[in-house]
Amino acid sequence: MRFTKMQAYGNDYVYIDAINQKLPNLNELAKYVSDRHFGIGSDGMVLICPSNVADFRMRIFNPDGSEAEMCGNAIRSVGKYVYDHGFTDKTEFYVETLGGIKKLTLFCENGKAVNIKADIGCPVLDTSVIPVNTELAEFIDQPVTVEDRVFNITAVSWGNPHVVAFIDDVDSFDVDRYGKALEYMTSLFPNKTNVTFAQLVDRNCIKIREWERGTGETIACGTGCCTAVTAGVLTGICDRHVTVCQIGGDLDIFYDEESGHMYMTGVSNTVFEADIDVSFIPEGE
């Protein structure tokens, strides 16, 4: 079976064509292609599948084998994958995810997608959707005690749960300690959550570090970037067009005031392609 490793601002995912081939047990396959088991340094596995409601369907799996809902950087790289591999000649199309149907716009040169803009949809603040164990209809800038500190936290859902907390200095911050504590704060976030720690540089620039549930600190997360901008706009500390600085590179984020949708633009690169032998994995779905 052939896979493609792609990178979008630090996130490395393994992309596999699930349209033209039958795949073995997906949970075990995801473990096999993660950096923990196969040594190729992936943040997870992305399948390109057929869809009845969009041009393509995306399924994404964490390195521990569990299925995830969506990742902003991963869905942008889906656009590069299907265009570069000749699955489509469209430069605008839609992708079905567990977080909803998302629109991609590609910027192409010499038959390759060199930049991708993704509309990852409207941020959802309804706590019955996120979910959060609270009676509040919205969860914006709420004080939450985490071990020995109090953070003002905003909870956002794009189909997958994210929370963001603005702090003074992300560079010297103990992401491992407080990210893990928030992820496992099931009294508040029963399904566990991804955590973005953000620092306001100025009204048009935010710096972040990201804690991904089930994985730990990650280099970058497009959805986490949009979560930080959402919280910044809702609390009035930043403008709607923001550069988000992260370890994997800068991402351009625009919060459309009229539609409520979040748009992010950034590059994606193919790292390498290779064949892997998965004959030992039992056949599954």
GROMACS .gro file of C-alpha atoms in nm:
model
  285
    1MET     CA    1   0.000   0.000   0.000
    2ARG     CA    2   0.130   0.344  -0.088
    3PHE     CA    3   0.119   0.642   0.147
    4THR     CA    4   0.213   1.008   0.115
    5LYS     CA    5   0.358   1.204   0.404
    6MET     CA    6   0.261   1.570   0.390
    7GLN     CA    7   0.343   1.868   0.609
    8ALA     CA    8   0.137   2.181   0.675
    9TYR     CA    9   0.314   2.425   0.906
   10GLY     CA   10   0.469   2.156   1.117
   11ASN     CA   11   0.183   1.903   1.122
   12ASP     CA   12   0.299   1.584   0.949
   13TYR     CA   13   0.022   1.346   0.843
   14VAL     CA   14   0.021   1.026   0.641
   15TYR     CA   15  -0.231   1.045   0.354
   16ILE     CA   16  -0.371   0.727   0.202
   17ASP     CA   17  -0.603   0.674  -0.095
   18ALA     CA   18  -0.909   0.497   0.047
   19ILE     CA   19  -1.109   0.541  -0.272
   20ASN     CA   20  -0.932   0.289  -0.495
   21GLN     CA   21  -0.820   0.026  -0.247
   22LYS     CA   22  -0.949  -0.180   0.042
   23LEU     CA   23  -0.769  -0.104   0.366
   24PRO     CA   24  -0.699  -0.333   0.662
   25ASN     CA   25  -0.810  -0.261   1.017
   26LEU     CA   26  -0.796   0.120   1.032
   27ASN     CA   27  -0.722   0.156   1.402
   28GLU     CA   28  -0.421  -0.076   1.383
   29LEU     CA   29  -0.311   0.081   1.056
   30ALA     CA   30  -0.312   0.427   1.218
   31LYS     CA   31  -0.089   0.297   1.498
   32TYR     CA   32   0.144   0.139   1.244
   33VAL     CA   33   0.203   0.458   1.046
   34SER     CA   34   0.253   0.679   1.352
   35ASP     CA   35   0.596   0.780   1.474
   36ARG     CA   36   0.551   0.554   1.775
   37HIS     CA   37   0.524   0.238   1.565
   38PHE     CA   38   0.663   0.296   1.218
   39GLY     CA   39   0.916   0.571   1.283
   40ILE     CA   40   0.801   0.810   1.010
   41GLY     CA   41   0.719   1.098   1.242
   42SER     CA   42   0.350   1.140   1.167
   43ASP     CA   43   0.092   1.321   1.377
   44GLY     CA   44  -0.169   1.079   1.244
   45MET     CA   45  -0.329   0.917   0.941
   46VAL     CA   46  -0.568   1.079   0.693
   47LEU     CA   47  -0.782   0.876   0.454
   48ILE     CA   48  -0.919   1.017   0.127
   49CYS     CA   49  -1.262   0.856   0.087
   50PRO     CA   50  -1.559   0.890  -0.150
   51SER     CA   51  -1.848   1.109  -0.036
   52ASN     CA   52  -2.218   1.128  -0.120
   53VAL     CA   53  -2.247   1.490  -0.006
   54ALA     CA   54  -1.916   1.651  -0.112
   55ASP     CA   55  -1.633   1.603  -0.360
   56PHE     CA   56  -1.434   1.395  -0.110
   57ARG     CA   57  -1.457   1.268   0.244
   58MET     CA   58  -1.174   1.290   0.495
   59ARG     CA   59  -1.122   1.056   0.788
   60ILE     CA   60  -0.844   1.131   1.034
   61PHE     CA   61  -0.692   0.898   1.296
   62ASN     CA   62  -0.468   0.979   1.592
   63PRO     CA   63  -0.140   0.791   1.650
   64ASP     CA   64  -0.311   0.585   1.922
   65GLY     CA   65  -0.556   0.450   1.664
   66SER     CA   66  -0.859   0.653   1.770
   67GLU     CA   67  -1.057   0.841   1.505
   68ALA     CA   68  -1.054   1.221   1.528
   69GLU     CA   69  -1.300   1.475   1.393
   70MET     CA   70  -1.095   1.731   1.200
   71CYS     CA   71  -0.765   1.918   1.188
   72GLY     CA   72  -0.733   2.244   0.998
   73ASN     CA   73  -0.384   2.172   0.868
   74ALA     CA   74  -0.476   1.817   0.773
   75ILE     CA   75  -0.776   1.925   0.567
   76ARG     CA   76  -0.565   2.179   0.378
   77SER     CA   77  -0.321   1.906   0.282
   78VAL     CA   78  -0.614   1.696   0.159
   79GLY     CA   79  -0.658   1.965  -0.107
   80LYS     CA   80  -0.296   1.928  -0.218
   81TYR     CA   81  -0.319   1.550  -0.217
   82VAL     CA   82  -0.626   1.518  -0.439
   83TYR     CA   83  -0.505   1.785  -0.683
   84ASP     CA   84  -0.143   1.671  -0.711
   85HIS     CA   85  -0.248   1.307  -0.750
   86GLY     CA   86  -0.502   1.382  -1.023
   87PHE     CA   87  -0.817   1.302  -0.824
   88THR     CA   88  -0.960   1.637  -0.932
   89ASP     CA   89  -0.874   1.928  -1.157
   90LYS     CA   90  -1.093   2.167  -0.959
   91THR     CA   91  -0.928   2.449  -0.766
   92GLU     CA   92  -1.239   2.495  -0.550
   93PHE     CA   93  -1.419   2.198  -0.398
   94TYR     CA   94  -1.574   2.059  -0.079
   95VAL     CA   95  -1.456   1.799   0.171
   96GLU     CA   96  -1.679   1.611   0.414
   97THR     CA   97  -1.547   1.574   0.770
   98LEU     CA   98  -1.700   1.477   1.103
   99GLY     CA   99  -1.689   1.850   1.178
  100GLY     CA  100  -1.903   1.933   0.875
  101ILE     CA  101  -1.848   2.008   0.506
  102LYS     CA  102  -1.552   2.240   0.442
  103LYS     CA  103  -1.458   2.440   0.131
  104LEU     CA  104  -1.101   2.444  -0.003
  105THR     CA  105  -0.952   2.691  -0.250
  106LEU     CA  106  -0.621   2.598  -0.415
  107PHE     CA  107  -0.351   2.817  -0.563
  108CYS     CA  108  -0.162   2.609  -0.820
  109GLU     CA  109   0.158   2.633  -1.021
  110ASN     CA  110   0.289   2.387  -1.280
  111GLY     CA  111   0.024   2.129  -1.197
  112LYS     CA  112   0.085   2.135  -0.822
  113ALA     CA  113  -0.104   2.301  -0.537
  114VAL     CA  114   0.139   2.541  -0.370
  115ASN     CA  115  -0.098   2.715  -0.130
  116ILE     CA  116  -0.437   2.628   0.016
  117LYS     CA  117  -0.711   2.835   0.176
  118ALA     CA  118  -0.956   2.644   0.393
  119ASP     CA  119  -1.292   2.760   0.523
  120ILE     CA  120  -1.320   2.548   0.835
  121GLY     CA  121  -1.668   2.675   0.914
  122CYS     CA  122  -1.830   2.872   1.193
  123PRO     CA  123  -1.691   2.840   1.546
  124VAL     CA  124  -1.954   2.680   1.771
  125LEU     CA  125  -1.983   2.811   2.125
  126ASP     CA  126  -2.296   2.623   2.229
  127THR     CA  127  -2.187   2.413   2.525
  128SER     CA  128  -2.432   2.138   2.436
  129VAL     CA  129  -2.225   2.082   2.122
  130ILE     CA  130  -1.871   2.117   2.258
  131PRO     CA  131  -1.963   1.958   2.516
  132VAL     CA  132  -1.884   2.129   2.845
  133ASN     CA  133  -2.029   2.038   3.182
  134THR     CA  134  -2.188   2.375   3.251
  135GLU     CA  135  -2.529   2.535   3.235
  136LEU     CA  136  -2.388   2.829   3.038
  137ALA     CA  137  -2.506   2.865   2.681
  138GLU     CA  138  -2.161   2.995   2.583
  139PHE     CA  139  -1.817   2.939   2.725
  140ILE     CA  140  -1.617   3.255   2.655
  141ASP     CA  141  -1.334   3.381   2.876
  142GLN     CA  142  -1.449   3.180   3.178
  143PRO     CA  143  -1.211   3.152   3.478
  144VAL     CA  144  -1.099   2.792   3.531
  145THR     CA  145  -0.866   2.677   3.807
  146VAL     CA  146  -0.603   2.433   3.679
  147GLU     CA  147  -0.379   2.306   3.957
  148ASP     CA  148  -0.217   2.621   4.101
  149ARG     CA  149  -0.327   2.867   3.830
  150VAL     CA  150  -0.645   3.033   3.706
  151PHE     CA  151  -0.689   3.062   3.329
  152ASN     CA  152  -0.959   3.252   3.140
  153ILE     CA  153  -1.070   2.988   2.893
  154THR     CA  154  -1.288   2.997   2.582
  155ALA     CA  155  -1.425   2.668   2.451
  156VAL     CA  156  -1.487   2.630   2.077
  157SER     CA  157  -1.600   2.341   1.861
  158TRP     CA  158  -1.531   2.283   1.491
  159GLY     CA  159  -1.668   1.932   1.525
  160ASN     CA  160  -1.369   1.861   1.750
  161PRO     CA  161  -1.335   2.034   2.089
  162HIS     CA  162  -1.076   2.306   2.146
  163VAL     CA  163  -1.016   2.546   2.430
  164VAL     CA  164  -0.787   2.849   2.433
  165ALA     CA  165  -0.631   3.039   2.720
  166PHE     CA  166  -0.443   3.367   2.673
  167ILE     CA  167  -0.129   3.399   2.885
  168ASP     CA  168   0.155   3.652   2.905
  169ASP     CA  169   0.440   3.441   2.765
  170VAL     CA  170   0.402   3.114   2.574
  171ASP     CA  171   0.777   3.064   2.519
  172SER     CA  172   0.855   2.988   2.883
  173PHE     CA  173   0.521   2.825   2.962
  174ASP     CA  174   0.493   2.466   3.092
  175VAL     CA  175   0.264   2.334   2.815
  176ASP     CA  176   0.310   1.972   2.919
  177ARG     CA  177   0.193   2.027   3.275
  178TYR     CA  178  -0.109   2.246   3.215
  179GLY     CA  179  -0.205   2.102   2.876
  180LYS     CA  180  -0.227   1.753   3.021
  181ALA     CA  181  -0.420   1.877   3.325
  182LEU     CA  182  -0.678   2.051   3.105
  183GLU     CA  183  -0.709   1.755   2.867
  184TYR     CA  184  -0.798   1.526   3.156
  185MET     CA  185  -1.028   1.773   3.333
  186THR     CA  186  -1.327   1.554   3.251
  187SER     CA  187  -1.537   1.727   3.517
  188LEU     CA  188  -1.545   2.019   3.273
  189PHE     CA  189  -1.469   1.863   2.933
  190PRO     CA  190  -1.612   1.510   2.944
  191ASN     CA  191  -1.477   1.411   2.600
  192LYS     CA  192  -1.131   1.555   2.669
  193THR     CA  193  -1.013   1.854   2.472
  194ASN     CA  194  -0.737   2.005   2.262
  195VAL     CA  195  -0.576   2.307   2.429
  196THR     CA  196  -0.429   2.622   2.272
  197PHE     CA  197  -0.214   2.850   2.485
  198ALA     CA  198  -0.198   3.193   2.320
  199GLN     CA  199  -0.004   3.514   2.367
  200LEU     CA  200  -0.126   3.844   2.221
  201VAL     CA  201   0.165   4.015   2.041
  202ASP     CA  202  -0.053   4.294   1.899
  203ARG     CA  203  -0.402   4.328   1.750
  204ASN     CA  204  -0.292   4.155   1.429
  205CYS     CA  205  -0.054   3.895   1.568
  206ILE     CA  206  -0.095   3.603   1.811
  207LYS     CA  207   0.167   3.347   1.914
  208ILE     CA  208   0.051   3.001   2.021
  209ARG     CA  209   0.160   2.664   2.152
  210GLU     CA  210  -0.073   2.369   2.110
  211TRP     CA  211  -0.153   2.064   2.324
  212GLU     CA  212  -0.330   1.787   2.131
  213ARG     CA  213  -0.540   1.541   2.326
  214GLY     CA  214  -0.398   1.190   2.313
  215THR     CA  215  -0.067   1.313   2.169
  216GLY     CA  216   0.088   1.593   2.373
  217GLU     CA  217   0.237   1.919   2.253
  218THR     CA  218   0.228   1.946   1.874
  219ILE     CA  219   0.423   2.167   1.639
  220ALA     CA  220   0.116   2.327   1.487
  221CYS     CA  221  -0.261   2.299   1.452
  222GLY     CA  222  -0.467   2.499   1.205
  223THR     CA  223  -0.785   2.454   1.404
  224GLY     CA  224  -0.606   2.564   1.720
  225CYS     CA  225  -0.491   2.879   1.539
  226CYS     CA  226  -0.851   2.960   1.443
  227THR     CA  227  -0.964   2.891   1.800
  228ALA     CA  228  -0.717   3.150   1.930
  229VAL     CA  229  -0.837   3.410   1.679
  230THR     CA  230  -1.201   3.332   1.760
  231ALA     CA  231  -1.140   3.390   2.130
  232GLY     CA  232  -0.940   3.705   2.060
  233VAL     CA  233  -1.211   3.855   1.842
  234LEU     CA  234  -1.494   3.762   2.079
  235THR     CA  235  -1.313   3.920   2.374
  236GLY     CA  236  -1.215   4.227   2.172
  237ILE     CA  237  -0.838   4.197   2.204
  238CYS     CA  238  -0.754   4.134   1.836
  239ASP     CA  239  -0.877   4.218   1.488
  240ARG     CA  240  -1.044   3.976   1.247
  241HIS     CA  241  -0.740   3.941   1.021
  242VAL     CA  242  -0.454   3.795   1.223
  243THR     CA  243  -0.117   3.630   1.171
  244VAL     CA  244  -0.078   3.335   1.406
  245CYS     CA  245   0.284   3.248   1.489
  246GLN     CA  246   0.357   2.889   1.588
  247ILE     CA  247   0.656   2.656   1.598
  248GLY     CA  248   0.574   2.520   1.251
  249GLY     CA  249   0.544   2.864   1.085
  250ASP     CA  250   0.301   3.153   1.047
  251LEU     CA  251  -0.060   3.103   0.940
  252ASP     CA  252  -0.288   3.373   0.795
  253ILE     CA  253  -0.632   3.371   0.961
  254PHE     CA  254  -0.938   3.574   0.863
  255TYR     CA  255  -1.264   3.574   1.059
  256ASP     CA  256  -1.539   3.679   0.815
  257GLU     CA  257  -1.771   3.907   1.009
  258GLU     CA  258  -2.071   3.861   0.778
  259SER     CA  259  -2.067   3.480   0.746
  260GLY     CA  260  -1.903   3.398   1.078
  261HIS     CA  261  -1.671   3.158   0.896
  262MET     CA  262  -1.298   3.120   0.960
  263TYR     CA  263  -1.055   3.114   0.668
  264MET     CA  264  -0.692   3.015   0.694
  265THR     CA  265  -0.423   3.021   0.427
  266GLY     CA  266  -0.084   2.857   0.426
  267VAL     CA  267   0.146   2.625   0.238
  268SER     CA  268   0.153   2.248   0.241
  269ASN     CA  269   0.442   2.032   0.125
  270THR     CA  270   0.481   1.669   0.027
  271VAL     CA  271   0.762   1.529   0.242
  272PHE     CA  272   0.791   1.186   0.078
  273GLU     CA  273   0.596   0.894  -0.065
  274ALA     CA  274   0.664   0.527  -0.005
  275ASP     CA  275   0.512   0.181  -0.008
  276ILE     CA  276   0.441  -0.001   0.316
  277ASP     CA  277   0.366  -0.367   0.373
  278VAL     CA  278   0.047  -0.398   0.575
  279SER     CA  279  -0.017  -0.766   0.504
  280PHE     CA  280   0.031  -0.856   0.872
  281ILE     CA  281  -0.257  -0.629   0.980
  282PRO     CA  282  -0.592  -0.816   1.002
  283GLU     CA  283  -0.846  -0.701   0.744
  284GLY     CA  284  -1.119  -0.479   0.882
  285GLU     CA  285  -1.342  -0.201   0.758
   0.00000   0.00000   0.00000
